[in-house]
PDB file of C-alpha atoms and ligand atoms in Angstrom:
ATOM      1  CA  MET A   1       0.084   0.235  -0.199  1.00 97.00           C
ATOM      2  CA  ASN A   2       1.347   3.603  -1.341  1.00 98.00           C
ATOM      3  CA  PHE A   3       0.166   6.658   1.397  1.00 98.00           C
ATOM      4  CA  THR A   4       1.007   9.654  -1.034  1.00 99.00           C
ATOM      5  CA  VAL A   5       0.505  13.005   1.502  1.00 99.00           C
ATOM      6  CA  LEU A   6      -0.336  16.419   0.014  1.00 99.00           C
ATOM      7  CA  THR A   7       0.453  18.705   2.860  1.00 99.00           C
ATOM      8  CA  LEU A   8       1.259  22.146   3.031  1.00 98.00           C
ATOM      9  CA  PHE A   9       3.416  20.486   6.198  1.00 98.00           C
ATOM     10  CA  PRO A  10       5.426  17.122   5.262  1.00 98.00           C
ATOM     11  CA  GLU A  11       7.938  17.232   8.018  1.00 98.00           C
ATOM     12  CA  MET A  12       4.989  16.677  10.621  1.00 98.00           C
ATOM     13  CA  PHE A  13       5.152  13.022   9.012  1.00 98.00           C
ATOM     14  CA  SER A  14       8.255  12.380  10.096  1.00 98.00           C
ATOM     15  CA  ALA A  15       6.344  11.851  13.189  1.00 98.00           C
ATOM     16  CA  LEU A  16       4.831   8.197  11.900  1.00 97.00           C
ATOM     17  CA  GLN A  17       8.758   7.091  11.625  1.00 93.00           C
ATOM     18  CA  VAL A  18       9.714   7.128  15.245  1.00 96.00           C
ATOM     19  CA  GLY A  19       8.916   3.769  16.160  1.00 89.00           C
ATOM     20  CA  GLY A  20       6.374   0.851  16.160  1.00 93.00           C
ATOM     21  CA  ILE A  21       4.581  -1.354  13.374  1.00 93.00           C
ATOM     22  CA  VAL A  22       4.257   1.866  10.843  1.00 96.00           C
ATOM     23  CA  LYS A  23       7.907   2.186  10.701  1.00 96.00           C
ATOM     24  CA  ARG A  24       8.515  -1.358  10.651  1.00 96.00           C
ATOM     25  CA  SER A  25       5.718  -1.697   7.622  1.00 96.00           C
ATOM     26  CA  VAL A  26       7.556   0.989   5.867  1.00 97.00           C
ATOM     27  CA  GLU A  27      11.441  -1.247   6.163  1.00 96.00           C
ATOM     28  CA  SER A  28       9.691  -4.220   5.162  1.00 96.00           C
ATOM     29  CA  HIS A  29       8.381  -2.611   2.033  1.00 96.00           C
ATOM     30  CA  ARG A  30       4.829  -3.693   3.154  1.00 96.00           C
ATOM     31  CA  ILE A  31       3.588   0.195   2.536  1.00 98.00           C
ATOM     32  CA  SER A  32       5.354   3.682   1.851  1.00 98.00           C
ATOM     33  CA  ILE A  33       4.946   6.953   2.659  1.00 98.00           C
ATOM     34  CA  GLU A  34       5.266   9.822   0.468  1.00 98.00           C
ATOM     35  CA  THR A  35       4.540  13.410   0.938  1.00 98.00           C
ATOM     36  CA  ILE A  36       3.885  16.018  -1.731  1.00 99.00           C
ATOM     37  CA  ASP A  37       4.340  19.956  -0.399  1.00 98.00           C
ATOM     38  CA  ILE A  38       1.352  21.557  -1.799  1.00 98.00           C
ATOM     39  CA  ARG A  39       3.401  24.397  -1.988  1.00 98.00           C
ATOM     40  CA  ASP A  40       5.071  23.274  -4.452  1.00 98.00           C
ATOM     41  CA  PHE A  41       2.617  23.891  -7.204  1.00 98.00           C
ATOM     42  CA  ALA A  42       1.990  27.011  -6.487  1.00 98.00           C
ATOM     43  CA  SER A  43       2.396  29.481  -9.689  1.00 98.00           C
ATOM     44  CA  ASP A  44       3.437  32.632  -8.396  1.00 98.00           C
ATOM     45  CA  ARG A  45       6.633  33.757  -7.321  1.00 98.00           C
ATOM     46  CA  HIS A  46       5.648  33.996  -3.627  1.00 98.00           C
ATOM     47  CA  ARG A  47       4.527  30.222  -3.958  1.00 98.00           C
ATOM     48  CA  THR A  48       0.834  31.351  -2.536  1.00 98.00           C
ATOM     49  CA  VAL A  49      -1.780  28.592  -1.485  1.00 98.00           C
ATOM     50  CA  ASP A  50      -4.287  30.359   0.203  1.00 98.00           C
ATOM     51  CA  ASP A  51      -6.857  33.598  -0.948  1.00 98.00           C
ATOM     52  CA  ARG A  52      -9.841  35.345   1.049  1.00 98.00           C
ATOM     53  CA  PRO A  53     -13.318  33.248   0.776  1.00 98.00           C
ATOM     54  CA  TYR A  54     -15.961  35.332  -1.229  1.00 98.00           C
ATOM     55  CA  GLY A  55     -18.554  36.573   0.249  1.00 98.00           C
ATOM     56  CA  GLY A  56     -16.717  37.719   2.880  1.00 98.00           C
ATOM     57  CA  GLY A  57     -15.617  36.273   6.621  1.00 97.00           C
ATOM     58  CA  CYS A  58     -12.616  36.164   8.588  1.00 96.00           C
ATOM     59  CA  GLY A  59      -9.969  33.659   7.849  1.00 97.00           C
ATOM     60  CA  MET A  60      -8.283  32.119   4.693  1.00 98.00           C
ATOM     61  CA  VAL A  61      -9.354  29.444   2.117  1.00 98.00           C
ATOM     62  CA  MET A  62      -6.847  27.310   0.381  1.00 98.00           C
ATOM     63  CA  LYS A  63      -6.999  28.282  -3.861  1.00 98.00           C
ATOM     64  CA  PRO A  64      -8.026  25.649  -5.970  1.00 98.00           C
ATOM     65  CA  GLU A  65      -4.975  25.605  -8.298  1.00 98.00           C
ATOM     66  CA  PRO A  66      -2.085  24.189  -6.631  1.00 98.00           C
ATOM     67  CA  MET A  67      -4.299  21.918  -4.812  1.00 98.00           C
ATOM     68  CA  ALA A  68      -5.776  20.949  -7.687  1.00 98.00           C
ATOM     69  CA  GLU A  69      -2.228  20.274  -9.582  1.00 98.00           C
ATOM     70  CA  ALA A  70      -0.637  18.750  -6.778  1.00 98.00           C
ATOM     71  CA  ILE A  71      -3.700  16.125  -6.497  1.00 98.00           C
ATOM     72  CA  ARG A  72      -3.094  15.392 -10.299  1.00 98.00           C
ATOM     73  CA  HIS A  73       0.362  14.618  -9.844  1.00 98.00           C
ATOM     74  CA  ALA A  74      -0.408  11.952  -7.321  1.00 98.00           C
ATOM     75  CA  GLN A  75      -3.342  10.700  -9.217  1.00 98.00           C
ATOM     76  CA  GLY A  76      -1.022  10.769 -12.166  1.00 98.00           C
ATOM     77  CA  LYS A  77       1.900   8.698 -10.218  1.00 98.00           C
ATOM     78  CA  TYR A  78      -0.439   6.537  -8.823  1.00 98.00           C
ATOM     79  CA  PRO A  79      -3.542   5.996 -10.582  1.00 98.00           C
ATOM     80  CA  GLU A  80      -5.480   2.958  -8.500  1.00 98.00           C
ATOM     81  CA  ALA A  81      -5.316   4.884  -5.752  1.00 98.00           C
ATOM     82  CA  HIS A  82      -8.434   6.398  -3.767  1.00 98.00           C
ATOM     83  CA  THR A  83      -7.737   9.976  -3.156  1.00 99.00           C
ATOM     84  CA  VAL A  84      -9.336  10.882   0.158  1.00 99.00           C
ATOM     85  CA  LEU A  85      -9.763  14.663   1.766  1.00 98.00           C
ATOM     86  CA  LEU A  86      -9.748  14.747   5.899  1.00 98.00           C
ATOM     87  CA  THR A  87     -12.361  17.168   7.148  1.00 98.00           C
ATOM     88  CA  PRO A  88     -14.497  17.608   9.726  1.00 98.00           C
ATOM     89  CA  GLN A  89     -17.404  17.295   7.246  1.00 98.00           C
ATOM     90  CA  GLY A  90     -16.371  13.684   6.019  1.00 98.00           C
ATOM     91  CA  SER A  91     -18.166  10.521   7.053  1.00 98.00           C
ATOM     92  CA  LEU A  92     -16.421   8.909  11.067  1.00 98.00           C
ATOM     93  CA  LEU A  93     -13.920   6.483  10.448  1.00 98.00           C
ATOM     94  CA  ASP A  94     -14.182   3.113  12.132  1.00 97.00           C
ATOM     95  CA  HIS A  95     -13.173   0.028  12.268  1.00 96.00           C
ATOM     96  CA  ALA A  96     -15.128  -0.902   9.421  1.00 96.00           C
ATOM     97  CA  LEU A  97     -14.526   1.509   6.914  1.00 98.00           C
ATOM     98  CA  ALA A  98     -10.109   1.500   8.167  1.00 98.00           C
ATOM     99  CA  ARG A  99     -10.913  -2.143   6.879  1.00 97.00           C
ATOM    100  CA  GLU A 100     -12.112  -1.054   3.309  1.00 98.00           C
ATOM    101  CA  LEU A 101      -9.100   1.838   2.742  1.00 98.00           C
ATOM    102  CA  ALA A 102      -6.850  -1.276   3.293  1.00 98.00           C
ATOM    103  CA  GLY A 103      -8.574  -3.043   0.227  1.00 97.00           C
ATOM    104  CA  PHE A 104      -6.739   0.054  -1.699  1.00 98.00           C
ATOM    105  CA  ALA A 105      -4.092  -0.297  -3.261  1.00 97.00           C
ATOM    106  CA  GLY A 106      -2.655   3.510  -2.484  1.00 98.00           C
ATOM    107  CA  LEU A 107      -4.150   6.041  -0.745  1.00 99.00           C
ATOM    108  CA  ILE A 108      -3.856   9.937  -1.582  1.00 99.00           C
ATOM    109  CA  LEU A 109      -4.437  11.743   1.470  1.00 99.00           C
ATOM    110  CA  ILE A 110      -5.266  15.640   1.288  1.00 98.00           C
ATOM    111  CA  CYS A 111      -4.492  17.546   4.409  1.00 98.00           C
ATOM    112  CA  GLY A 112      -6.742  20.749   4.462  1.00 98.00           C
ATOM    113  CA  ARG A 113      -5.475  23.931   6.364  1.00 98.00           C
ATOM    114  CA  TYR A 114      -6.372  27.552   7.119  1.00 97.00           C
ATOM    115  CA  GLU A 115     -10.380  27.840   7.277  1.00 96.00           C
ATOM    116  CA  GLY A 116     -10.517  24.932   4.639  1.00 95.00           C
ATOM    117  CA  ILE A 117     -10.147  24.189   0.868  1.00 98.00           C
ATOM    118  CA  ASP A 118     -12.333  25.417  -2.010  1.00 98.00           C
ATOM    119  CA  GLU A 119     -15.207  23.404  -2.760  1.00 98.00           C
ATOM    120  CA  ARG A 120     -14.654  23.056  -6.171  1.00 98.00           C
ATOM    121  CA  VAL A 121     -11.640  20.693  -5.501  1.00 98.00           C
ATOM    122  CA  CYS A 122     -13.616  18.807  -2.847  1.00 95.00           C
ATOM    123  CA  GLN A 123     -15.908  18.137  -5.208  1.00 97.00           C
ATOM    124  CA  ASP A 124     -14.318  17.397  -8.557  1.00 97.00           C
ATOM    125  CA  PHE A 125     -10.898  15.328  -6.946  1.00 98.00           C
ATOM    126  CA  VAL A 126     -11.909  13.823  -4.240  1.00 98.00           C
ATOM    127  CA  ASP A 127     -13.348  10.798  -3.782  1.00 98.00           C
ATOM    128  CA  GLU A 128     -14.540  10.530  -0.253  1.00 98.00           C
ATOM    129  CA  GLU A 129     -14.028  12.751   2.514  1.00 98.00           C
ATOM    130  CA  LEU A 130     -13.116  11.361   6.075  1.00 98.00           C
ATOM    131  CA  SER A 131     -13.428  12.656   9.438  1.00 99.00           C
ATOM    132  CA  ILE A 132     -11.669  10.862  12.591  1.00 99.00           C
ATOM    133  CA  GLY A 133     -14.129  12.541  14.771  1.00 98.00           C
ATOM    134  CA  ASP A 134     -16.549  14.758  15.612  1.00 98.00           C
ATOM    135  CA  TYR A 135     -13.576  17.482  17.202  1.00 98.00           C
ATOM    136  CA  VAL A 136     -12.038  20.453  15.087  1.00 98.00           C
ATOM    137  CA  LEU A 137      -8.023  20.301  14.040  1.00 98.00           C
ATOM    138  CA  THR A 138      -5.898  23.074  13.233  1.00 98.00           C
ATOM    139  CA  GLY A 139      -4.730  20.742   9.977  1.00 98.00           C
ATOM    140  CA  GLY A 140      -5.962  17.617   8.137  1.00 98.00           C
ATOM    141  CA  GLU A 141      -2.308  15.970   9.139  1.00 98.00           C
ATOM    142  CA  LEU A 142      -3.399  14.406  12.691  1.00 98.00           C
ATOM    143  CA  ALA A 143      -5.923  13.118  11.048  1.00 99.00           C
ATOM    144  CA  GLY A 144      -4.219  11.678   7.918  1.00 99.00           C
ATOM    145  CA  MET A 145      -1.533  10.289  10.255  1.00 98.00           C
ATOM    146  CA  VAL A 146      -4.162   8.766  12.503  1.00 98.00           C
ATOM    147  CA  VAL A 147      -5.111   7.041   9.055  1.00 98.00           C
ATOM    148  CA  ILE A 148      -2.257   5.991   7.907  1.00 98.00           C
ATOM    149  CA  ASP A 149      -1.654   4.231  11.662  1.00 98.00           C
ATOM    150  CA  THR A 150      -4.786   2.381  11.945  1.00 98.00           C
ATOM    151  CA  VAL A 151      -4.793   1.177   7.685  1.00 98.00           C
ATOM    152  CA  SER A 152      -1.179  -0.119   7.828  1.00 97.00           C
ATOM    153  CA  ARG A 153      -1.891  -2.193  10.786  1.00 95.00           C
ATOM    154  CA  LEU A 154      -4.568  -3.895   9.072  1.00 96.00           C
ATOM    155  CA  ILE A 155      -1.940  -4.586   6.655  1.00 94.00           C
ATOM    156  CA  PRO A 156      -1.322  -7.996   6.459  1.00 86.00           C
ATOM    157  CA  GLY A 157       1.781  -9.429   7.705  1.00 84.00           C
ATOM    158  CA  ALA A 158       1.318  -5.901   9.608  1.00 85.00           C
ATOM    159  CA  LEU A 159       1.461  -7.151  12.916  1.00 83.00           C
ATOM    160  CA  GLY A 160       4.330 -10.038  14.325  1.00 78.00           C
ATOM    161  CA  ASN A 161       1.079 -11.967  15.438  1.00 71.00           C
ATOM    162  CA  GLU A 162      -1.115 -12.821  12.849  1.00 54.00           C
ATOM    163  CA  GLN A 163      -3.582 -13.267  14.920  1.00 57.00           C
ATOM    164  CA  SER A 164      -4.212 -10.194  17.595  1.00 71.00           C
ATOM    165  CA  ALA A 165      -6.026  -7.980  14.897  1.00 79.00           C
ATOM    166  CA  ASP A 166      -8.798 -10.222  15.001  1.00 80.00           C
ATOM    167  CA  GLU A 167      -9.067  -9.524  18.797  1.00 80.00           C
ATOM    168  CA  ASP A 168      -8.254  -5.788  18.852  1.00 87.00           C
ATOM    169  CA  SER A 169     -11.735  -3.834  20.440  1.00 84.00           C
ATOM    170  CA  PHE A 170     -13.582  -3.452  17.252  1.00 86.00           C
ATOM    171  CA  SER A 171     -12.450  -6.724  15.090  1.00 84.00           C
ATOM    172  CA  THR A 172     -15.150  -8.845  17.257  1.00 85.00           C
ATOM    173  CA  GLY A 173     -17.317  -5.474  17.599  1.00 92.00           C
ATOM    174  CA  LEU A 174     -16.595  -6.382  21.143  1.00 96.00           C
ATOM    175  CA  LEU A 175     -14.331  -4.009  23.278  1.00 97.00           C
ATOM    176  CA  LYS A 176     -11.335  -6.409  24.608  1.00 97.00           C
ATOM    177  CA  HIS A 177     -11.269  -8.232  27.533  1.00 97.00           C
ATOM    178  CA  PRO A 178      -8.990  -6.895  31.122  1.00 98.00           C
ATOM    179  CA  GLN A 179      -5.591  -7.886  30.254  1.00 98.00           C
ATOM    180  CA  TYR A 180      -2.712  -8.411  32.857  1.00 98.00           C
ATOM    181  CA  THR A 181       0.762  -8.908  33.013  1.00 98.00           C
ATOM    182  CA  ARG A 182       3.329 -10.069  35.754  1.00 98.00           C
ATOM    183  CA  PRO A 183       3.439  -9.611  38.717  1.00 98.00           C
ATOM    184  CA  ARG A 184       0.820 -12.164  40.148  1.00 98.00           C
ATOM    185  CA  SER A 185       0.776  -8.800  42.739  1.00 98.00           C
ATOM    186  CA  PHE A 186       0.314  -5.360  42.550  1.00 98.00           C
ATOM    187  CA  GLU A 187      -0.325  -3.108  45.005  1.00 98.00           C
ATOM    188  CA  GLU A 188      -2.807  -5.045  46.705  1.00 98.00           C
ATOM    189  CA  ALA A 189      -4.472  -6.063  43.271  1.00 98.00           C
ATOM    190  CA  GLN A 190      -4.683  -9.928  41.625  1.00 98.00           C
ATOM    191  CA  VAL A 191      -4.431 -11.226  38.418  1.00 98.00           C
ATOM    192  CA  PRO A 192      -7.820 -12.911  38.133  1.00 98.00           C
ATOM    193  CA  ASP A 193      -6.816 -17.250  38.879  1.00 98.00           C
ATOM    194  CA  VAL A 194      -8.703 -18.445  35.680  1.00 98.00           C
ATOM    195  CA  LEU A 195      -5.856 -17.102  33.824  1.00 98.00           C
ATOM    196  CA  LEU A 196      -2.744 -18.595  35.898  1.00 98.00           C
ATOM    197  CA  SER A 197      -4.910 -21.784  35.061  1.00 98.00           C
ATOM    198  CA  GLY A 198      -4.071 -22.801  32.438  1.00 98.00           C
ATOM    199  CA  ASN A 199      -7.035 -24.255  31.379  1.00 98.00           C
ATOM    200  CA  HIS A 200      -7.668 -22.631  27.184  1.00 98.00           C
ATOM    201  CA  GLU A 201     -11.325 -23.135  27.362  1.00 98.00           C
ATOM    202  CA  ALA A 202     -12.142 -21.779  30.784  1.00 98.00           C
ATOM    203  CA  ILE A 203     -10.057 -18.765  29.983  1.00 98.00           C
ATOM    204  CA  ARG A 204     -11.540 -18.461  26.996  1.00 98.00           C
ATOM    205  CA  GLN A 205     -15.062 -18.328  28.247  1.00 98.00           C
ATOM    206  CA  TRP A 206     -13.901 -15.957  30.737  1.00 98.00           C
ATOM    207  CA  ARG A 207     -12.599 -13.356  28.216  1.00 98.00           C
ATOM    208  CA  ARG A 208     -16.011 -13.464  26.000  1.00 98.00           C
ATOM    209  CA  LYS A 209     -17.839 -12.691  29.044  1.00 98.00           C
ATOM    210  CA  ALA A 210     -15.218  -9.847  29.912  1.00 98.00           C
ATOM    211  CA  SER A 211     -15.787  -8.562  26.992  1.00 98.00           C
ATOM    212  CA  VAL A 212     -19.213  -8.613  26.572  1.00 98.00           C
ATOM    213  CA  ILE A 213     -20.040  -7.288  29.963  1.00 98.00           C
ATOM    214  CA  ARG A 214     -17.275  -4.576  29.866  1.00 98.00           C
ATOM    215  CA  THR A 215     -19.095  -3.422  26.398  1.00 98.00           C
ATOM    216  CA  PHE A 216     -22.164  -3.254  27.426  1.00 98.00           C
ATOM    217  CA  LEU A 217     -21.103  -1.092  30.524  1.00 98.00           C
ATOM    218  CA  LYS A 218     -18.407   1.011  28.496  1.00 98.00           C
ATOM    219  CA  ARG A 219     -20.182   1.050  25.258  1.00 98.00           C
ATOM    220  CA  PRO A 220     -23.464  -0.639  24.893  1.00 97.00           C
ATOM    221  CA  ASP A 221     -24.511   1.342  22.301  1.00 97.00           C
ATOM    222  CA  LEU A 222     -21.900  -1.368  20.080  1.00 96.00           C
ATOM    223  CA  LEU A 223     -24.163  -4.075  21.317  1.00 97.00           C
ATOM    224  CA  LEU A 224     -26.715  -2.956  19.151  1.00 96.00           C
ATOM    225  CA  ASP A 225     -25.684  -3.935  16.004  1.00 88.00           C
ATOM    226  CA  GLN A 226     -23.550  -6.818  16.895  1.00 88.00           C
ATOM    227  CA  PRO A 227     -23.937 -10.576  16.165  1.00 93.00           C
ATOM    228  CA  LEU A 228     -23.890 -12.272  19.831  1.00 96.00           C
ATOM    229  CA  THR A 229     -23.784 -16.280  20.674  1.00 97.00           C
ATOM    230  CA  SER A 230     -26.239 -17.200  22.609  1.00 97.00           C
ATOM    231  CA  GLU A 231     -23.502 -18.241  25.778  1.00 97.00           C
ATOM    232  CA  ASP A 232     -23.355 -14.192  25.280  1.00 98.00           C
ATOM    233  CA  VAL A 233     -27.152 -13.636  25.843  1.00 98.00           C
ATOM    234  CA  LYS A 234     -26.264 -15.505  28.548  1.00 98.00           C
ATOM    235  CA  TYR A 235     -24.367 -13.315  29.857  1.00 98.00           C
ATOM    236  CA  LEU A 236     -26.238 -10.031  29.404  1.00 98.00           C
ATOM    237  CA  LYS A 237     -29.510 -12.020  31.061  1.00 98.00           C
ATOM    238  CA  ARG A 238     -27.809 -13.033  33.983  1.00 98.00           C
ATOM    239  CA  LEU A 239     -26.879  -9.001  34.435  1.00 97.00           C
ATOM    240  CA  HIS A 240     -29.993  -7.977  33.370  1.00 98.00           C
ATOM    241  CA  GLN A 241     -31.173 -10.280  36.545  1.00 98.00           C
ATOM    242  CA  ASP A 242     -29.050  -9.373  38.847  1.00 98.00           C
ATOM    243  CA  ILE A 243     -30.063  -5.696  38.305  1.00 98.00           C
ATOM    244  CA  GLU A 244     -33.877  -6.423  38.861  1.00 98.00           C
ATOM    245  CA  ALA A 245     -32.879  -8.281  41.951  1.00 98.00           C
ATOM    246  CA  ILE A 246     -31.155  -5.075  43.229  1.00 98.00           C
ATOM    247  CA  ILE A 247     -33.913  -2.818  42.542  1.00 98.00           C
ATOM    248  CA  GLU A 248     -36.491  -5.167  43.520  1.00 98.00           C
ATOM    249  CA  LYS A 249     -34.842  -4.872  46.943  1.00 98.00           C
ATOM    250  CA  HIS A 250     -35.125  -1.154  46.998  1.00 98.00           C
ATOM    251  CA  SER A 251     -38.262  -0.421  45.558  1.00 97.00           C
ATOM    252  CA  PRO A 252     -41.167   0.515  48.108  1.00 95.00           C
TER     253      PRO A 252
HETATM  254  C1  4H7 B 301     -10.498  20.476   5.667  1.00 90.49           C
HETATM  255  C2  4H7 B 301     -11.505  21.617   5.780  1.00 90.49           C
HETATM  256  C3  4H7 B 301      -9.794  17.140  10.057  1.00 90.49           C
HETATM  257  C4  4H7 B 301      -9.453  19.806   6.647  1.00 90.49           C
HETATM  258  C5  4H7 B 301     -11.754  22.322   6.693  1.00 90.49           C
HETATM  259  C6  4H7 B 301      -9.408  17.640   9.398  1.00 90.49           C
HETATM  260  C7  4H7 B 301     -11.081  17.951  11.333  1.00 90.49           C
HETATM  261  C8  4H7 B 301     -10.852  16.564  10.885  1.00 90.49           C
HETATM  262  C9  4H7 B 301      -9.441  21.230   7.468  1.00 90.49           C
HETATM  263  C10 4H7 B 301     -10.303  21.668   8.114  1.00 90.49           C
HETATM  264  C11 4H7 B 301      -9.777  19.052  10.578  1.00 90.49           C
HETATM  265  C12 4H7 B 301     -11.512  15.555  11.028  1.00 90.49           C
HETATM  266  C13 4H7 B 301      -9.531  24.174   8.763  1.00 90.49           C
HETATM  267  C14 4H7 B 301     -11.971  23.433   9.186  1.00 90.49           C
HETATM  268  C15 4H7 B 301      -9.497  24.700  10.283  1.00 90.49           C
HETATM  269  C16 4H7 B 301     -11.124  23.900  10.793  1.00 90.49           C
HETATM  270  C17 4H7 B 301     -10.133  25.426  12.258  1.00 90.49           C
HETATM  271  C18 4H7 B 301      -8.701  20.648   8.458  1.00 90.49           C
HETATM  272  N1  4H7 B 301     -10.508  19.297  11.506  1.00 90.49           N
HETATM  273  N2  4H7 B 301     -10.640  22.888   8.809  1.00 90.49           N
HETATM  274  N3  4H7 B 301     -10.769  25.174  10.627  1.00 90.49           N
HETATM  275  N4  4H7 B 301     -12.312  15.756  12.120  1.00 90.49           N
HETATM  276  N5  4H7 B 301      -8.874  20.882  10.301  1.00 90.49           N
HETATM  277  O1  4H7 B 301     -11.237  14.767  10.869  1.00 90.49           O
END
């Protein structure tokens, strides 16, 4: 997978090379990350990339020509790539969408600055508008890095252990079960005995139950559109009965 990033701040993306899975994936040629400085496509001697908004108002808008030329350049080099604009107006990124993005041969990520981008560029040069969440950033670069990070780890071979991507939160549609490592006793808090039992089936059940209950407590919305096993429903029913018993006990 090739990521081509269009930005006014290419140096920001060196942060991805500091360490971790993204760096390793670059080194093993599973992914490549190229940055294109949009300013290189400005045509005047001041290398202007912004201009005042038509209709007035404060702030500046990224002017269309350098943007369009930069996108054309990237699309010419990677004709198979999918062109994505990071914007607060985009569809919300989630794990399922990240999986879809991982299926493209390349992604061209457009990072805006100032107050935004001329609408005609968004309409004519972009395949998809994406948002990483309902909040405003000063630029699309951090959003672009989030996309590179989450998509990279879904490319086959990126994770040392092939299993781990399937066991992550959201892959199963549930939050991940609690995890523990040594020491067995830490400041009075113990590791659950079952995890030390060596009984793999008991451990699997404990983890699944912990996932289901944790998801119910922290993100009940996730349980609504997720396939649950009859075991899962049993865990929830038990919880439901316990809650009902408490309410009953304290009702007048
Ligand atoms: C495109 C258009 C993404 C990119 C407008 C980008 C949040 C996200 C940006 C803007 C982003 C996200 C420019 C609008 C700065 C707001 C103060 C860059 N913000 N901005 N303005 N949620 N900002 O994915």
